PDB file of C-alpha atoms in Angstrom:
ATOM      1  CA  MET O   1       0.000   0.000   0.000  1.00 45.00           C
ATOM      2  CA  ASN O   2       1.350   3.410  -0.965  1.00 46.00           C
ATOM      3  CA  LEU O   3       1.038   5.805   1.963  1.00 48.00           C
ATOM      4  CA  GLN O   4       2.568   8.820   0.207  1.00 50.00           C
ATOM      5  CA  GLY O   5       0.045  11.634   0.046  1.00 52.00           C
ATOM      6  CA  SER O   6      -2.523   9.690   2.084  1.00 52.00           C
ATOM      7  CA  TYR O   7      -3.905  10.573   5.465  1.00 50.00           C
ATOM      8  CA  PHE O   8      -1.291   8.375   7.129  1.00 52.00           C
ATOM      9  CA  SER O   9       1.718  10.025   5.505  1.00 53.00           C
ATOM     10  CA  VAL O  10       3.890  12.286   7.629  1.00 56.00           C
ATOM     11  CA  GLU O  11       4.000  15.687   5.996  1.00 56.00           C
ATOM     12  CA  GLY O  12       6.479  18.441   6.722  1.00 51.00           C
ATOM     13  CA  TRP O  13       8.837  16.651   9.069  1.00 60.00           C
ATOM     14  CA  ASN O  14      12.151  16.235   7.350  1.00 69.00           C
ATOM     15  CA  PRO O  15      15.466  18.114   7.642  1.00 75.00           C
ATOM     16  CA  PHE O  16      14.867  20.160   4.492  1.00 71.00           C
ATOM     17  CA  THR O  17      11.489  21.371   5.737  1.00 66.00           C
ATOM     18  CA  ALA O  18      12.973  22.220   9.128  1.00 68.00           C
ATOM     19  CA  MET O  19      15.729  24.249   7.428  1.00 73.00           C
ATOM     20  CA  GLU O  20      13.133  25.961   5.222  1.00 68.00           C
ATOM     21  CA  ARG O  21      11.124  27.002   8.274  1.00 66.00           C
ATOM     22  CA  PHE O  22      14.281  28.280   9.963  1.00 72.00           C
ATOM     23  CA  LEU O  23      15.254  30.393   6.939  1.00 72.00           C
ATOM     24  CA  ASN O  24      11.713  31.648   6.228  1.00 68.00           C
ATOM     25  CA  PRO O  25       9.950  32.095   9.559  1.00 83.00           C
ATOM     26  CA  TYR O  26       6.431  33.379  10.004  1.00 86.00           C
ATOM     27  CA  ARG O  27       7.373  37.032  10.491  1.00 89.00           C
ATOM     28  CA  TYR O  28       3.919  38.610  10.282  1.00 92.00           C
ATOM     29  CA  THR O  29       1.163  38.106  12.851  1.00 93.00           C
ATOM     30  CA  GLN O  30      -2.368  39.406  13.240  1.00 95.00           C
ATOM     31  CA  LYS O  31      -4.970  38.423  15.857  1.00 96.00           C
ATOM     32  CA  VAL O  32      -8.678  38.564  15.020  1.00 96.00           C
ATOM     33  CA  PRO O  33     -11.856  37.598  16.884  1.00 95.00           C
ATOM     34  CA  PHE O  34     -13.087  34.271  15.512  1.00 92.00           C
ATOM     35  CA  ARG O  35     -16.131  32.218  16.570  1.00 87.00           C
ATOM     36  CA  GLY O  36     -16.159  33.472  20.135  1.00 88.00           C
ATOM     37  CA  GLY O  37     -12.388  33.167  20.571  1.00 91.00           C
ATOM     38  CA  GLU O  38      -9.251  34.607  19.070  1.00 95.00           C
ATOM     39  CA  LEU O  39      -7.474  33.423  15.918  1.00 96.00           C
ATOM     40  CA  THR O  40      -3.797  34.181  15.431  1.00 95.00           C
ATOM     41  CA  VAL O  41      -2.860  34.362  11.747  1.00 96.00           C
ATOM     42  CA  ARG O  42       0.856  34.083  10.950  1.00 95.00           C
ATOM     43  CA  TRP O  43       2.479  34.381   7.535  1.00 95.00           C
ATOM     44  CA  THR O  44       5.896  34.489   5.908  1.00 93.00           C
ATOM     45  CA  SER O  45       7.604  37.240   3.942  1.00 92.00           C
ATOM     46  CA  ARG O  46       6.788  35.310   0.752  1.00 93.00           C
ATOM     47  CA  VAL O  47       3.086  35.564   1.558  1.00 95.00           C
ATOM     48  CA  GLU O  48       3.447  39.269   2.254  1.00 95.00           C
ATOM     49  CA  ARG O  49       5.067  39.830  -1.161  1.00 94.00           C
ATOM     50  CA  ALA O  50       2.482  37.698  -3.000  1.00 96.00           C
ATOM     51  CA  ILE O  51      -0.493  39.233  -1.207  1.00 95.00           C
ATOM     52  CA  ARG O  52       0.607  42.743  -2.209  1.00 94.00           C
ATOM     53  CA  LEU O  53       0.174  41.743  -5.861  1.00 94.00           C
ATOM     54  CA  ARG O  54      -3.479  40.802  -5.309  1.00 94.00           C
ATOM     55  CA  THR O  55      -6.315  43.268  -5.760  1.00 93.00           C
ATOM     56  CA  ALA O  56      -8.646  41.433  -3.359  1.00 95.00           C
ATOM     57  CA  PRO O  57      -8.172  39.621  -0.049  1.00 96.00           C
ATOM     58  CA  LEU O  58      -7.174  35.954  -0.290  1.00 97.00           C
ATOM     59  CA  PRO O  59      -9.953  33.550   0.818  1.00 97.00           C
ATOM     60  CA  VAL O  60      -8.590  30.901   3.211  1.00 97.00           C
ATOM     61  CA  GLU O  61     -10.753  27.948   4.223  1.00 95.00           C
ATOM     62  CA  MET O  62      -9.805  25.924   7.265  1.00 94.00           C
ATOM     63  CA  GLN O  63     -11.626  22.633   6.842  1.00 89.00           C
ATOM     64  CA  LEU O  64     -12.183  19.894   9.398  1.00 86.00           C
ATOM     65  CA  TYR O  65     -12.900  16.812   7.311  1.00 79.00           C
ATOM     66  CA  PHE O  66     -14.660  14.008   9.212  1.00 77.00           C
ATOM     67  CA  ALA O  67     -14.218  10.562   7.664  1.00 74.00           C
ATOM     68  CA  CYS O  68     -12.853   7.413   9.315  1.00 74.00           C
ATOM     69  CA  VAL O  69     -10.540   9.866  11.045  1.00 73.00           C
ATOM     70  CA  VAL O  70     -10.441  13.647  11.217  1.00 77.00           C
ATOM     71  CA  LYS O  71      -8.230  15.515   8.724  1.00 81.00           C
ATOM     72  CA  LYS O  72      -7.403  19.202   8.770  1.00 88.00           C
ATOM     73  CA  ARG O  73      -7.173  20.822   5.347  1.00 88.00           C
ATOM     74  CA  THR O  74      -6.311  24.394   4.407  1.00 94.00           C
ATOM     75  CA  LEU O  75      -7.872  25.369   1.083  1.00 93.00           C
ATOM     76  CA  PHE O  76      -7.747  28.525  -1.003  1.00 96.00           C
ATOM     77  CA  PRO O  77     -11.096  28.784  -2.828  1.00 95.00           C
ATOM     78  CA  ALA O  78     -11.987  31.421  -5.411  1.00 94.00           C
ATOM     79  CA  ALA O  79     -14.481  33.134  -3.107  1.00 95.00           C
ATOM     80  CA  ALA O  80     -15.309  33.281   0.584  1.00 95.00           C
ATOM     81  CA  PRO O  81     -18.751  33.069   2.197  1.00 94.00           C
ATOM     82  CA  SER O  82     -20.365  36.181   3.608  1.00 93.00           C
ATOM     83  CA  ASP O  83     -19.521  35.200   7.209  1.00 90.00           C
ATOM     84  CA  ALA O  84     -15.743  35.015   6.556  1.00 95.00           C
ATOM     85  CA  VAL O  85     -13.576  37.019   8.943  1.00 95.00           C
ATOM     86  CA  ALA O  86     -11.336  39.698   7.440  1.00 96.00           C
ATOM     87  CA  VAL O  87      -7.690  39.818   8.539  1.00 95.00           C
ATOM     88  CA  ASP O  88      -6.755  43.389   7.698  1.00 89.00           C
ATOM     89  CA  ASP O  89      -7.264  43.730   3.959  1.00 91.00           C
ATOM     90  CA  ARG O  90      -5.119  40.654   3.226  1.00 93.00           C
ATOM     91  CA  PHE O  91      -7.174  37.527   4.004  1.00 96.00           C
ATOM     92  CA  LEU O  92     -10.741  36.325   4.469  1.00 97.00           C
ATOM     93  CA  VAL O  93     -10.685  33.289   6.773  1.00 97.00           C
ATOM     94  CA  PHE O  94     -13.451  30.814   7.541  1.00 95.00           C
ATOM     95  CA  LEU O  95     -13.842  27.364   9.044  1.00 92.00           C
ATOM     96  CA  THR O  96     -15.997  24.565   7.635  1.00 89.00           C
ATOM     97  CA  THR O  97     -16.732  21.117   8.991  1.00 86.00           C
ATOM     98  CA  VAL O  98     -17.444  18.483   6.357  1.00 83.00           C
ATOM     99  CA  GLU O  99     -18.643  14.905   6.629  1.00 80.00           C
ATOM    100  CA  SER O 100     -17.147  12.302   4.289  1.00 74.00           C
ATOM    101  CA  ASP O 101     -19.193  10.462   1.724  1.00 70.00           C
ATOM    102  CA  ARG O 102     -17.514   7.131   2.564  1.00 69.00           C
ATOM    103  CA  CYS O 103     -14.830   5.596   4.747  1.00 72.00           C
ATOM    104  CA  ASP O 104     -12.504   4.183   2.092  1.00 66.00           C
ATOM    105  CA  PRO O 105      -8.810   5.090   2.692  1.00 63.00           C
ATOM    106  CA  ILE O 106      -7.922   5.028  -1.017  1.00 64.00           C
ATOM    107  CA  ALA O 107     -10.866   7.197  -2.133  1.00 62.00           C
ATOM    108  CA  PHE O 108     -10.289   9.414   0.891  1.00 61.00           C
ATOM    109  CA  ALA O 109      -6.638  10.059  -0.008  1.00 58.00           C
ATOM    110  CA  ALA O 110      -7.385  10.549  -3.703  1.00 63.00           C
ATOM    111  CA  ASN O 111     -10.244  13.053  -3.762  1.00 62.00           C
ATOM    112  CA  TYR O 112     -11.795  13.677  -0.313  1.00 63.00           C
ATOM    113  CA  PRO O 113     -15.394  12.738  -1.179  1.00 57.00           C
ATOM    114  CA  ALA O 114     -17.776  14.962   0.790  1.00 62.00           C
ATOM    115  CA  ARG O 115     -21.412  14.279   1.542  1.00 60.00           C
ATOM    116  CA  ARG O 116     -22.412  17.458   3.341  1.00 57.00           C
ATOM    117  CA  GLU O 117     -21.240  20.333   5.449  1.00 68.00           C
ATOM    118  CA  LEU O 118     -21.985  19.946   9.145  1.00 60.00           C
ATOM    119  CA  VAL O 119     -23.997  22.880  10.481  1.00 62.00           C
ATOM    120  CA  SER O 120     -25.025  21.612  13.912  1.00 64.00           C
ATOM    121  CA  THR O 121     -24.567  23.634  17.089  1.00 70.00           C
ATOM    122  CA  GLY O 122     -21.547  21.507  18.011  1.00 64.00           C
ATOM    123  CA  ALA O 123     -19.950  22.079  14.604  1.00 63.00           C
ATOM    124  CA  LYS O 124     -20.524  25.832  14.902  1.00 68.00           C
ATOM    125  CA  ARG O 125     -18.716  25.855  18.274  1.00 69.00           C
ATOM    126  CA  MET O 126     -15.528  24.421  16.751  1.00 77.00           C
ATOM    127  CA  ARG O 127     -12.877  27.029  16.195  1.00 79.00           C
ATOM    128  CA  ALA O 128      -9.274  27.367  15.207  1.00 87.00           C
ATOM    129  CA  ARG O 129      -6.780  29.199  17.368  1.00 91.00           C
ATOM    130  CA  GLU O 130      -3.833  29.566  14.984  1.00 95.00           C
ATOM    131  CA  LEU O 131      -3.426  29.689  11.202  1.00 96.00           C
ATOM    132  CA  SER O 132      -0.010  29.671   9.485  1.00 95.00           C
ATOM    133  CA  LEU O 133       0.315  30.588   5.801  1.00 96.00           C
ATOM    134  CA  ASP O 134       3.115  30.322   3.264  1.00 94.00           C
ATOM    135  CA  TYR O 135       3.571  30.877  -0.470  1.00 94.00           C
ATOM    136  CA  ARG O 136       6.138  28.735  -2.226  1.00 91.00           C
ATOM    137  CA  LYS O 137       6.675  27.765  -5.859  1.00 92.00           C
ATOM    138  CA  ASP O 138       3.583  29.750  -6.891  1.00 94.00           C
ATOM    139  CA  ARG O 139       1.352  27.819  -4.486  1.00 95.00           C
ATOM    140  CA  TRP O 140      -0.408  28.847  -1.288  1.00 97.00           C
ATOM    141  CA  SER O 141      -0.062  26.515   1.660  1.00 95.00           C
ATOM    142  CA  GLY O 142      -1.274  26.600   5.201  1.00 95.00           C
ATOM    143  CA  ASP O 143      -1.864  24.761   8.424  1.00 94.00           C
ATOM    144  CA  PHE O 144      -4.114  25.476  11.359  1.00 94.00           C
ATOM    145  CA  PHE O 145      -4.478  24.353  14.948  1.00 91.00           C
ATOM    146  CA  VAL O 146      -7.720  23.863  16.835  1.00 84.00           C
TER     147      VAL O 146
END
């Protein structure tokens, strides 16, 4: 079984990634009220340079994906919903909770099949406390902590 790129793969923990984080730390920080708490958004100098070239804030979706296990995903959709939280004039952040269509590890790793977004009271109480963003090789990337 190939575990590369699946839920069970270990992402971001190798010497090259550690060196990359040391050389390009998250220099910029902004705190915003988010779902009854506070969200700390951190980003690198590369993000700061790339965001200055944009004419509109960057939508950032923090997604909790419930399948056989829970997966955190950071997505960069074309548009943000109306309840997204603005971080200065740079980002629009929002959190979604999604239920999987099936519990099949191969289908899960390949395309994240989603049945529906969870909108219960419990799902609405979930919140992130920190979001870290980077821009490398013309791609946005991010990670968040709940």
